[in-house]
mmCIF file of C-alpha atoms in Angstrom:
data_model
loop_
_atom_site.group_PDB
_atom_site.id
_atom_site.type_symbol
_atom_site.label_atom_id
_atom_site.label_comp_id
_atom_site.label_asym_id
_atom_site.label_seq_id
_atom_site.Cartn_x
_atom_site.Cartn_y
_atom_site.Cartn_z
ATOM 1 C CA UNK A 1 32.364 60.331 -57.961
ATOM 2 C CA UNK A 2 33.683 58.817 -54.769
ATOM 3 C CA UNK A 3 31.212 56.601 -52.967
ATOM 4 C CA UNK A 4 31.979 56.449 -49.271
ATOM 5 C CA UNK A 5 30.471 54.171 -46.645
ATOM 6 C CA UNK A 6 29.066 55.664 -43.501
ATOM 7 C CA UNK A 7 31.981 54.287 -41.489
ATOM 8 C CA UNK A 8 34.209 57.082 -42.800
ATOM 9 C CA UNK A 9 32.873 59.848 -40.645
ATOM 10 C CA UNK A 10 34.071 63.338 -39.956
ATOM 11 C CA UNK A 11 34.240 64.267 -36.296
ATOM 12 C CA UNK A 12 31.873 66.892 -34.961
ATOM 13 C CA UNK A 13 30.285 68.715 -32.069
ATOM 14 C CA UNK A 14 26.908 69.925 -31.014
ATOM 15 C CA UNK A 15 28.016 73.557 -31.121
ATOM 16 C CA UNK A 16 25.206 76.017 -31.509
ATOM 17 C CA UNK A 17 25.691 79.307 -33.294
ATOM 18 C CA UNK A 18 24.778 81.221 -36.405
ATOM 19 C CA UNK A 19 24.195 84.422 -38.265
ATOM 20 C CA UNK A 20 20.693 85.605 -38.164
ATOM 21 C CA UNK A 21 18.051 87.840 -36.692
ATOM 22 C CA UNK A 22 18.168 91.515 -37.420
ATOM 23 C CA UNK A 23 17.045 92.336 -33.884
ATOM 24 C CA UNK A 24 18.705 91.270 -30.658
ATOM 25 C CA UNK A 25 16.582 89.173 -28.360
ATOM 26 C CA UNK A 26 16.420 89.486 -24.590
ATOM 27 C CA UNK A 27 16.601 85.997 -23.142
ATOM 28 C CA UNK A 28 14.750 84.299 -20.306
ATOM 29 C CA UNK A 29 16.638 82.273 -17.691
ATOM 30 C CA UNK A 30 17.794 78.885 -18.972
ATOM 31 C CA UNK A 31 16.120 76.844 -16.258
ATOM 32 C CA UNK A 32 12.656 75.592 -17.092
ATOM 33 C CA UNK A 33 9.796 76.018 -14.656
ATOM 34 C CA UNK A 34 8.592 72.942 -12.844
ATOM 35 C CA UNK A 35 5.794 71.116 -14.642
ATOM 36 C CA UNK A 36 2.369 71.651 -13.066
ATOM 37 C CA UNK A 37 0.665 68.766 -11.321
ATOM 38 C CA UNK A 38 -1.220 66.573 -13.737
ATOM 39 C CA UNK A 39 0.965 67.580 -16.690
ATOM 40 C CA UNK A 40 1.840 65.001 -19.345
ATOM 41 C CA UNK A 41 4.939 63.206 -17.982
ATOM 42 C CA UNK A 42 6.331 62.656 -21.489
ATOM 43 C CA UNK A 43 6.029 66.366 -22.306
ATOM 44 C CA UNK A 44 7.745 67.217 -19.042
ATOM 45 C CA UNK A 45 10.544 64.711 -19.701
ATOM 46 C CA UNK A 46 11.078 66.012 -23.227
ATOM 47 C CA UNK A 47 11.318 69.575 -21.932
ATOM 48 C CA UNK A 48 13.768 68.421 -19.281
ATOM 49 C CA UNK A 49 16.215 67.204 -21.936
ATOM 50 C CA UNK A 50 17.080 70.753 -22.915
ATOM 51 C CA UNK A 51 17.308 71.949 -19.304
ATOM 52 C CA UNK A 52 19.757 69.184 -18.403
ATOM 53 C CA UNK A 53 21.840 69.791 -21.517
ATOM 54 C CA UNK A 54 21.952 73.539 -20.874
ATOM 55 C CA UNK A 55 23.082 72.884 -17.319
ATOM 56 C CA UNK A 56 25.828 70.500 -18.491
ATOM 57 C CA UNK A 57 26.898 72.983 -21.184
ATOM 58 C CA UNK A 58 27.197 75.801 -18.652
ATOM 59 C CA UNK A 59 29.431 73.614 -16.480
ATOM 60 C CA UNK A 60 31.536 72.492 -19.437
ATOM 61 C CA UNK A 61 30.609 68.876 -18.618
ATOM 62 C CA UNK A 62 30.766 67.021 -21.920
ATOM 63 C CA UNK A 63 30.009 63.621 -20.388
ATOM 64 C CA UNK A 64 26.787 64.882 -18.795
ATOM 65 C CA UNK A 65 25.875 66.659 -22.040
ATOM 66 C CA UNK A 66 26.363 63.504 -24.121
ATOM 67 C CA UNK A 67 24.459 61.397 -21.584
ATOM 68 C CA UNK A 68 21.243 62.802 -23.063
ATOM 69 C CA UNK A 69 21.992 60.965 -26.334
ATOM 70 C CA UNK A 70 21.396 57.289 -27.074
ATOM 71 C CA UNK A 71 24.538 55.135 -27.252
ATOM 72 C CA UNK A 72 24.160 54.955 -31.049
ATOM 73 C CA UNK A 73 23.040 58.554 -31.638
ATOM 74 C CA UNK A 74 23.917 60.630 -34.705
ATOM 75 C CA UNK A 75 24.831 64.301 -34.535
ATOM 76 C CA UNK A 76 25.440 66.855 -37.301
ATOM 77 C CA UNK A 77 26.687 70.228 -36.068
ATOM 78 C CA UNK A 78 26.753 73.680 -37.635
ATOM 79 C CA UNK A 79 30.028 72.818 -39.389
ATOM 80 C CA UNK A 80 28.349 69.886 -41.124
ATOM 81 C CA UNK A 81 30.492 67.527 -39.066
ATOM 82 C CA UNK A 82 28.839 64.165 -38.537
ATOM 83 C CA UNK A 83 29.607 61.950 -35.597
ATOM 84 C CA UNK A 84 28.112 58.745 -34.358
ATOM 85 C CA UNK A 85 27.790 57.450 -30.839
ATOM 86 C CA UNK A 86 27.568 58.933 -27.361
ATOM 87 C CA UNK A 87 31.270 58.461 -26.595
ATOM 88 C CA UNK A 88 32.330 60.280 -29.762
ATOM 89 C CA UNK A 89 29.914 63.113 -29.037
ATOM 90 C CA UNK A 90 31.314 63.451 -25.516
ATOM 91 C CA UNK A 91 34.907 63.514 -26.730
ATOM 92 C CA UNK A 92 34.294 66.106 -29.413
ATOM 93 C CA UNK A 93 32.100 68.448 -27.407
ATOM 94 C CA UNK A 94 34.660 68.166 -24.595
ATOM 95 C CA UNK A 95 37.294 69.524 -26.951
ATOM 96 C CA UNK A 96 35.094 72.485 -27.835
ATOM 97 C CA UNK A 97 34.199 73.164 -24.209
ATOM 98 C CA UNK A 98 37.925 73.557 -23.601
ATOM 99 C CA UNK A 99 38.487 75.754 -26.660
ATOM 100 C CA UNK A 100 36.002 77.725 -28.799
ATOM 101 C CA UNK A 101 33.095 77.170 -26.398
ATOM 102 C CA UNK A 102 34.946 77.763 -23.163
ATOM 103 C CA UNK A 103 32.925 79.772 -20.600
ATOM 104 C CA UNK A 104 29.737 79.709 -22.683
ATOM 105 C CA UNK A 105 26.130 78.783 -22.105
ATOM 106 C CA UNK A 106 23.195 78.063 -24.370
ATOM 107 C CA UNK A 107 19.803 79.674 -24.158
ATOM 108 C CA UNK A 108 16.544 78.724 -25.810
ATOM 109 C CA UNK A 109 14.556 81.243 -27.855
ATOM 110 C CA UNK A 110 11.827 79.010 -29.254
ATOM 111 C CA UNK A 111 10.797 75.375 -29.113
ATOM 112 C CA UNK A 112 8.153 73.089 -30.567
ATOM 113 C CA UNK A 113 7.661 69.431 -29.713
ATOM 114 C CA UNK A 114 5.646 67.144 -31.950
ATOM 115 C CA UNK A 115 4.939 63.465 -31.368
ATOM 116 C CA UNK A 116 5.232 61.364 -34.527
ATOM 117 C CA UNK A 117 4.697 58.033 -32.730
ATOM 118 C CA UNK A 118 4.057 57.012 -29.123
ATOM 119 C CA UNK A 119 7.795 56.589 -28.498
ATOM 120 C CA UNK A 120 9.189 59.162 -30.958
ATOM 121 C CA UNK A 121 9.149 62.971 -30.913
ATOM 122 C CA UNK A 122 10.598 65.735 -33.078
ATOM 123 C CA UNK A 123 11.895 68.813 -31.232
ATOM 124 C CA UNK A 124 12.672 72.010 -33.161
ATOM 125 C CA UNK A 125 14.456 74.847 -31.380
ATOM 126 C CA UNK A 126 16.120 78.167 -31.941
ATOM 127 C CA UNK A 127 19.069 78.422 -29.577
ATOM 128 C CA UNK A 128 21.850 80.914 -28.990
ATOM 129 C CA UNK A 129 25.355 80.759 -27.491
ATOM 130 C CA UNK A 130 26.213 83.329 -24.824
ATOM 131 C CA UNK A 131 29.780 84.111 -23.829
ATOM 132 C CA UNK A 132 30.875 84.943 -20.277
ATOM 133 C CA UNK A 133 28.339 87.304 -18.664
ATOM 134 C CA UNK A 134 26.307 88.030 -21.814
ATOM 135 C CA UNK A 135 22.534 88.046 -21.362
ATOM 136 C CA UNK A 136 21.495 89.111 -24.864
ATOM 137 C CA UNK A 137 21.726 86.981 -28.002
ATOM 138 C CA UNK A 138 23.942 88.394 -30.713
ATOM 139 C CA UNK A 139 22.635 87.535 -34.194
ATOM 140 C CA UNK A 140 25.947 85.906 -35.098
ATOM 141 C CA UNK A 141 25.339 83.209 -32.484
ATOM 142 C CA UNK A 142 21.837 82.061 -33.456
ATOM 143 C CA UNK A 143 20.980 78.629 -34.835
ATOM 144 C CA UNK A 144 18.027 76.354 -35.496
ATOM 145 C CA UNK A 145 18.246 72.686 -34.620
ATOM 146 C CA UNK A 146 16.173 69.541 -34.910
ATOM 147 C CA UNK A 147 16.272 66.645 -32.470
ATOM 148 C CA UNK A 148 14.642 63.254 -32.751
ATOM 149 C CA UNK A 149 13.929 61.929 -29.269
ATOM 150 C CA UNK A 150 13.054 58.311 -28.548
ATOM 151 C CA UNK A 151 11.764 56.642 -25.412
ATOM 152 C CA UNK A 152 13.832 53.651 -24.368
ATOM 153 C CA UNK A 153 13.207 51.696 -21.188
ATOM 154 C CA UNK A 154 11.074 54.521 -19.872
ATOM 155 C CA UNK A 155 13.593 57.305 -20.565
ATOM 156 C CA UNK A 156 13.602 59.914 -23.328
ATOM 157 C CA UNK A 157 16.957 60.340 -25.103
ATOM 158 C CA UNK A 158 18.140 62.048 -28.298
ATOM 159 C CA UNK A 159 18.587 59.660 -31.208
ATOM 160 C CA UNK A 160 19.474 62.310 -33.788
ATOM 161 C CA UNK A 161 20.466 65.985 -33.624
ATOM 162 C CA UNK A 162 21.207 68.448 -36.415
ATOM 163 C CA UNK A 163 22.062 72.149 -36.168
ATOM 164 C CA UNK A 164 22.224 74.918 -38.797
ATOM 165 C CA UNK A 165 23.218 78.568 -38.723
ATOM 166 C CA UNK A 166 20.412 81.063 -39.270
ATOM 167 C CA UNK A 167 21.606 83.197 -42.165
ATOM 168 C CA UNK A 168 20.578 86.776 -42.995
ATOM 169 C CA UNK A 169 17.778 87.105 -45.509
ATOM 170 C CA UNK A 170 20.132 88.119 -48.327
ATOM 171 C CA UNK A 171 22.198 84.968 -47.880
ATOM 172 C CA UNK A 172 19.151 82.845 -48.654
ATOM 173 C CA UNK A 173 19.282 83.987 -52.260
ATOM 174 C CA UNK A 174 22.588 82.215 -52.759
ATOM 175 C CA UNK A 175 22.604 79.222 -50.420
ATOM 176 C CA UNK A 176 25.652 77.570 -51.934
ATOM 177 C CA UNK A 177 27.816 80.711 -52.232
ATOM 178 C CA UNK A 178 28.877 79.951 -55.775
ATOM 179 C CA UNK A 179 32.602 80.550 -55.495
ATOM 180 C CA UNK A 180 33.413 78.162 -58.319
ATOM 181 C CA UNK A 181 31.653 80.174 -61.005
ATOM 182 C CA UNK A 182 27.960 80.639 -61.734
ATOM 183 C CA UNK A 183 25.730 77.685 -62.403
ATOM 184 C CA UNK A 184 24.953 77.323 -66.119
ATOM 185 C CA UNK A 185 21.649 78.945 -66.968
ATOM 186 C CA UNK A 186 21.381 76.931 -70.174
ATOM 187 C CA UNK A 187 23.202 73.624 -69.795
ATOM 188 C CA UNK A 188 24.709 72.352 -72.999
ATOM 189 C CA UNK A 189 24.054 68.761 -72.021
ATOM 190 C CA UNK A 190 20.690 67.507 -70.885
ATOM 191 C CA UNK A 191 20.420 66.678 -67.201
ATOM 192 C CA UNK A 192 20.810 63.053 -66.285
ATOM 193 C CA UNK A 193 17.720 61.249 -65.082
ATOM 194 C CA UNK A 194 17.366 60.873 -61.331
ATOM 195 C CA UNK A 195 19.427 57.941 -60.107
ATOM 196 C CA UNK A 196 19.336 56.090 -56.800
ATOM 197 C CA UNK A 197 22.121 56.682 -54.291
ATOM 198 C CA UNK A 198 25.368 54.835 -55.076
ATOM 199 C CA UNK A 199 25.693 51.171 -54.286
ATOM 200 C CA UNK A 200 27.794 50.440 -51.235
ATOM 201 C CA UNK A 201 30.450 47.723 -51.558
ATOM 202 C CA UNK A 202 28.939 44.219 -51.538
ATOM 203 C CA UNK A 203 25.389 45.567 -51.447
ATOM 204 C CA UNK A 204 22.740 44.186 -53.842
ATOM 205 C CA UNK A 205 21.331 46.392 -56.555
ATOM 206 C CA UNK A 206 18.053 48.175 -55.876
ATOM 207 C CA UNK A 207 15.151 46.648 -57.677
ATOM 208 C CA UNK A 208 13.506 49.143 -60.047
ATOM 209 C CA UNK A 209 9.903 50.159 -59.396
ATOM 210 C CA UNK A 210 7.635 47.188 -59.855
ATOM 211 C CA UNK A 211 10.384 44.595 -59.517
ATOM 212 C CA UNK A 212 10.914 42.177 -56.670
ATOM 213 C CA UNK A 213 12.382 43.604 -53.478
ATOM 214 C CA UNK A 214 15.731 42.393 -52.129
ATOM 215 C CA UNK A 215 15.524 39.049 -50.360
ATOM 216 C CA UNK A 216 17.643 37.209 -47.827
ATOM 217 C CA UNK A 217 21.386 36.879 -48.019
ATOM 218 C CA UNK A 218 23.096 33.528 -47.534
ATOM 219 C CA UNK A 219 23.513 34.279 -43.835
ATOM 220 C CA UNK A 220 19.824 34.983 -43.352
ATOM 221 C CA UNK A 221 20.312 38.719 -42.793
ATOM 222 C CA UNK A 222 18.180 41.227 -44.618
ATOM 223 C CA UNK A 223 19.725 42.279 -47.905
ATOM 224 C CA UNK A 224 19.462 46.039 -47.612
ATOM 225 C CA UNK A 225 19.057 48.444 -50.493
ATOM 226 C CA UNK A 226 22.262 50.089 -51.778
ATOM 227 C CA UNK A 227 24.033 52.353 -49.356
ATOM 228 C CA UNK A 228 21.771 51.410 -46.457
ATOM 229 C CA UNK A 229 23.123 50.428 -43.068
ATOM 230 C CA UNK A 230 21.306 48.946 -40.123
ATOM 231 C CA UNK A 231 21.300 50.856 -36.869
ATOM 232 C CA UNK A 232 20.585 47.858 -34.713
ATOM 233 C CA UNK A 233 17.161 49.246 -33.852
ATOM 234 C CA UNK A 234 14.580 46.619 -33.053
ATOM 235 C CA UNK A 235 12.547 45.498 -36.045
ATOM 236 C CA UNK A 236 8.779 45.147 -35.768
ATOM 237 C CA UNK A 237 7.592 41.808 -34.473
ATOM 238 C CA UNK A 238 6.550 39.609 -37.381
ATOM 239 C CA UNK A 239 5.443 36.029 -37.852
ATOM 240 C CA UNK A 240 8.830 34.585 -38.867
ATOM 241 C CA UNK A 241 12.403 35.687 -39.674
ATOM 242 C CA UNK A 242 11.681 35.269 -43.370
ATOM 243 C CA UNK A 243 8.532 37.388 -43.137
ATOM 244 C CA UNK A 244 10.415 40.006 -41.123
ATOM 245 C CA UNK A 245 13.207 40.144 -43.678
ATOM 246 C CA UNK A 246 10.775 40.415 -46.554
ATOM 247 C CA UNK A 247 8.794 43.203 -44.923
ATOM 248 C CA UNK A 248 11.921 45.184 -43.992
ATOM 249 C CA UNK A 249 13.333 44.812 -47.502
ATOM 250 C CA UNK A 250 10.025 45.996 -48.967
ATOM 251 C CA UNK A 251 9.961 49.045 -46.691
ATOM 252 C CA UNK A 252 13.573 49.929 -47.540
ATOM 253 C CA UNK A 253 12.697 49.775 -51.216
ATOM 254 C CA UNK A 254 9.640 51.962 -50.650
ATOM 255 C CA UNK A 255 11.784 54.506 -48.815
ATOM 256 C CA UNK A 256 14.265 54.492 -51.684
ATOM 257 C CA UNK A 257 11.491 55.147 -54.153
ATOM 258 C CA UNK A 258 10.454 58.148 -52.091
ATOM 259 C CA UNK A 259 13.945 59.581 -52.600
ATOM 260 C CA UNK A 260 13.694 58.848 -56.338
ATOM 261 C CA UNK A 261 10.428 60.802 -56.458
ATOM 262 C CA UNK A 262 12.140 63.758 -54.789
ATOM 263 C CA UNK A 263 15.162 63.590 -57.086
ATOM 264 C CA UNK A 264 12.958 63.343 -60.176
ATOM 265 C CA UNK A 265 10.793 66.308 -59.119
ATOM 266 C CA UNK A 266 13.918 68.374 -58.351
ATOM 267 C CA UNK A 267 15.573 67.673 -61.692
ATOM 268 C CA UNK A 268 12.336 68.572 -63.520
ATOM 269 C CA UNK A 269 11.986 71.839 -61.612
ATOM 270 C CA UNK A 270 8.622 70.685 -60.244
ATOM 271 C CA UNK A 271 8.351 72.241 -56.804
ATOM 272 C CA UNK A 272 4.774 71.099 -56.314
ATOM 273 C CA UNK A 273 5.713 67.454 -56.899
ATOM 274 C CA UNK A 274 8.679 67.849 -54.567
ATOM 275 C CA UNK A 275 6.445 69.297 -51.835
ATOM 276 C CA UNK A 276 4.031 66.386 -52.278
ATOM 277 C CA UNK A 277 6.684 64.041 -50.838
ATOM 278 C CA UNK A 278 6.212 65.731 -47.427
ATOM 279 C CA UNK A 279 3.386 65.371 -44.910
ATOM 280 C CA UNK A 280 0.862 68.239 -44.812
ATOM 281 C CA UNK A 281 2.284 69.377 -41.447
ATOM 282 C CA UNK A 282 5.965 68.859 -42.332
ATOM 283 C CA UNK A 283 8.899 70.899 -41.016
ATOM 284 C CA UNK A 284 11.794 71.715 -43.365
ATOM 285 C CA UNK A 285 15.036 73.496 -42.406
ATOM 286 C CA UNK A 286 17.339 74.336 -45.303
ATOM 287 C CA UNK A 287 21.063 75.101 -45.401
ATOM 288 C CA UNK A 288 20.493 78.775 -44.564
ATOM 289 C CA UNK A 289 18.474 77.975 -41.440
ATOM 290 C CA UNK A 290 15.198 78.949 -43.093
ATOM 291 C CA UNK A 291 12.309 77.033 -41.518
ATOM 292 C CA UNK A 292 9.467 76.066 -43.848
ATOM 293 C CA UNK A 293 6.238 74.644 -42.460
ATOM 294 C CA UNK A 294 3.737 72.451 -44.316
ATOM 295 C CA UNK A 295 4.083 70.628 -47.615
ATOM 296 C CA UNK A 296 2.278 73.483 -49.352
ATOM 297 C CA UNK A 297 4.889 76.044 -48.284
ATOM 298 C CA UNK A 298 7.727 73.664 -49.168
ATOM 299 C CA UNK A 299 6.255 73.142 -52.628
ATOM 300 C CA UNK A 300 5.707 76.867 -53.154
ATOM 301 C CA UNK A 301 9.220 77.850 -52.062
ATOM 302 C CA UNK A 302 10.861 75.090 -54.073
ATOM 303 C CA UNK A 303 8.977 76.113 -57.165
ATOM 304 C CA UNK A 304 10.782 79.451 -56.825
ATOM 305 C CA UNK A 305 14.149 77.970 -55.892
ATOM 306 C CA UNK A 306 14.145 75.439 -58.728
ATOM 307 C CA UNK A 307 13.593 78.245 -61.229
ATOM 308 C CA UNK A 308 16.085 80.648 -59.629
ATOM 309 C CA UNK A 309 19.183 79.751 -57.581
ATOM 310 C CA UNK A 310 18.601 76.009 -58.070
ATOM 311 C CA UNK A 311 17.624 76.127 -61.750
ATOM 312 C CA UNK A 312 19.001 73.307 -63.921
ATOM 313 C CA UNK A 313 20.201 71.336 -60.930
ATOM 314 C CA UNK A 314 19.766 67.864 -59.501
ATOM 315 C CA UNK A 315 20.490 66.239 -56.151
ATOM 316 C CA UNK A 316 23.018 63.464 -55.642
ATOM 317 C CA UNK A 317 23.432 61.191 -52.624
ATOM 318 C CA UNK A 318 26.959 60.236 -51.551
ATOM 319 C CA UNK A 319 26.239 58.377 -48.314
ATOM 320 C CA UNK A 320 23.039 57.104 -46.780
ATOM 321 C CA UNK A 321 21.821 55.270 -43.691
ATOM 322 C CA UNK A 322 18.246 54.289 -42.964
ATOM 323 C CA UNK A 323 17.029 53.258 -39.504
ATOM 324 C CA UNK A 324 13.632 51.577 -39.756
ATOM 325 C CA UNK A 325 12.736 52.018 -36.106
ATOM 326 C CA UNK A 326 9.100 50.924 -36.286
ATOM 327 C CA UNK A 327 6.591 49.842 -38.929
ATOM 328 C CA UNK A 328 5.639 53.495 -39.457
ATOM 329 C CA UNK A 329 8.755 55.574 -38.625
ATOM 330 C CA UNK A 330 12.199 55.736 -40.226
ATOM 331 C CA UNK A 331 15.227 57.988 -39.699
ATOM 332 C CA UNK A 332 17.384 58.724 -42.743
ATOM 333 C CA UNK A 333 20.777 60.443 -42.693
ATOM 334 C CA UNK A 334 22.357 61.361 -46.011
ATOM 335 C CA UNK A 335 25.403 63.172 -47.269
ATOM 336 C CA UNK A 336 24.778 64.686 -50.670
ATOM 337 C CA UNK A 337 25.412 67.557 -53.037
ATOM 338 C CA UNK A 338 23.845 69.496 -55.902
ATOM 339 C CA UNK A 339 24.968 69.172 -59.523
ATOM 340 C CA UNK A 340 24.276 72.039 -61.917
ATOM 341 C CA UNK A 341 23.809 71.537 -65.621
ATOM 342 C CA UNK A 342 26.083 68.823 -67.004
ATOM 343 C CA UNK A 343 28.281 68.624 -63.907
ATOM 344 C CA UNK A 344 29.195 65.136 -62.765
ATOM 345 C CA UNK A 345 31.248 66.082 -59.714
ATOM 346 C CA UNK A 346 30.251 67.755 -56.469
ATOM 347 C CA UNK A 347 31.243 71.339 -55.905
ATOM 348 C CA UNK A 348 32.639 71.462 -52.357
ATOM 349 C CA UNK A 349 30.318 74.344 -51.514
ATOM 350 C CA UNK A 350 27.193 72.277 -52.243
ATOM 351 C CA UNK A 351 28.027 69.277 -50.043
ATOM 352 C CA UNK A 352 25.708 68.871 -47.073
ATOM 353 C CA UNK A 353 24.388 66.455 -44.481
ATOM 354 C CA UNK A 354 20.665 66.099 -44.008
ATOM 355 C CA UNK A 355 18.449 64.217 -41.597
ATOM 356 C CA UNK A 356 14.883 63.137 -42.390
ATOM 357 C CA UNK A 357 12.149 61.649 -40.249
ATOM 358 C CA UNK A 358 9.858 59.690 -42.541
ATOM 359 C CA UNK A 359 6.446 58.392 -41.495
ATOM 360 C CA UNK A 360 4.051 55.929 -43.074
ATOM 361 C CA UNK A 361 0.454 57.069 -43.310
ATOM 362 C CA UNK A 362 -2.303 55.227 -45.155
ATOM 363 C CA UNK A 363 0.308 52.919 -46.655
ATOM 364 C CA UNK A 364 2.484 55.754 -48.019
ATOM 365 C CA UNK A 365 5.876 56.962 -46.778
ATOM 366 C CA UNK A 366 6.238 60.755 -46.565
ATOM 367 C CA UNK A 367 8.836 63.065 -45.008
ATOM 368 C CA UNK A 368 7.664 64.563 -41.721
ATOM 369 C CA UNK A 369 10.844 66.483 -40.892
ATOM 370 C CA UNK A 370 13.921 67.443 -42.936
ATOM 371 C CA UNK A 371 17.005 69.342 -41.774
ATOM 372 C CA UNK A 372 20.006 70.259 -43.949
ATOM 373 C CA UNK A 373 23.448 71.663 -43.070
ATOM 374 C CA UNK A 374 26.325 72.560 -45.382
ATOM 375 C CA UNK A 375 29.640 70.861 -44.733
ATOM 376 C CA UNK A 376 32.215 73.410 -43.588
ATOM 377 C CA UNK A 377 34.072 75.330 -46.280
ATOM 378 C CA UNK A 378 37.265 77.341 -45.789
ATOM 379 C CA UNK A 379 36.409 80.960 -45.079
ATOM 380 C CA UNK A 380 32.796 80.271 -44.108
ATOM 381 C CA UNK A 381 31.930 81.151 -40.517
ATOM 382 C CA UNK A 382 30.643 78.085 -38.668
ATOM 383 C CA UNK A 383 31.414 78.738 -35.019
ATOM 384 C CA UNK A 384 29.815 81.137 -32.564
ATOM 385 C CA UNK A 385 31.423 84.560 -32.293
ATOM 386 C CA UNK A 386 33.234 85.174 -28.997
ATOM 387 C CA UNK A 387 32.360 88.259 -27.042
ATOM 388 C CA UNK A 388 34.323 91.307 -28.272
ATOM 389 C CA UNK A 389 35.516 91.819 -24.713
ATOM 390 C CA UNK A 390 36.502 88.209 -24.154
ATOM 391 C CA UNK A 391 40.223 87.419 -24.094
#
């Protein structure tokens, strides 16, 4: 299996679209009402992010649209394209504004904002793309997206954004569209035990549970766990560089073990154990745009999935980046796939990008938010549908 570093990135856009609701939805005006006096200024600022982006989108102004992202932001669009950095986002969305998304606007159907730390918020939305003079959302242009917003120097900006098409109910029964033949119901070879993500070049090996965590490199930098990259985010203030490095290394190892717990539960078909790796109030968006809420619902649904369309499967990580942005919050972006039975290579139609927000509560790391998007496959619709009357 090819192990690729995060530096080899596909280009992408923040295009919003999808296939979804059975009923058309009448839409309210895009502009948000002014916040009442005495309202929480952070809540007002977070709501203003969407309004400013919608305004920039309607004008086809990619620079203004990308200005709402941090300089080092990550974005995964409905095609599963992953891009990094405000300038790259601006360039790519500018291309789409001049092509597939020309003369379009976005409208918001639903939104929830949840604070996970004083300077970090998760925003979940259902949005729709409208072409020309359209005022009603067509189901083919509906998506669900997750944003992680951070407050820097008094301003709220998007650190991470991921978007997924909302698929019809029947599509959720076959999320990977098994074009390469059915998954083996009775694998002839026992499934491999859950393994950590692949080791990036020149990275130290991950210490197994109970062993010492990675220490300092010769240069004094933190020796990260395999496949991990640093985002440049400020580390928590600690007593000394050595103490800081030791604490960061320990947290990276703990976050890796969380992934191992998930991979082990998945390969054993234990949906309840998989759900237990999420916070009680977690949000989970899968590759079909289905939104699950709470660890209990995640565990219940995965118990079904792991004994139906995901039976005899295991998850594999191809790329990974962890941003430890505070002592209690981490962002994780992974590219991975699903292996069925004795497979040891990724089927192209199971490759996806996912973004997790992980929080530490009572000394334990758990996933607060997870969002997954399939990487584009030939023949699979991953752009909004233009108006039938549009030329």
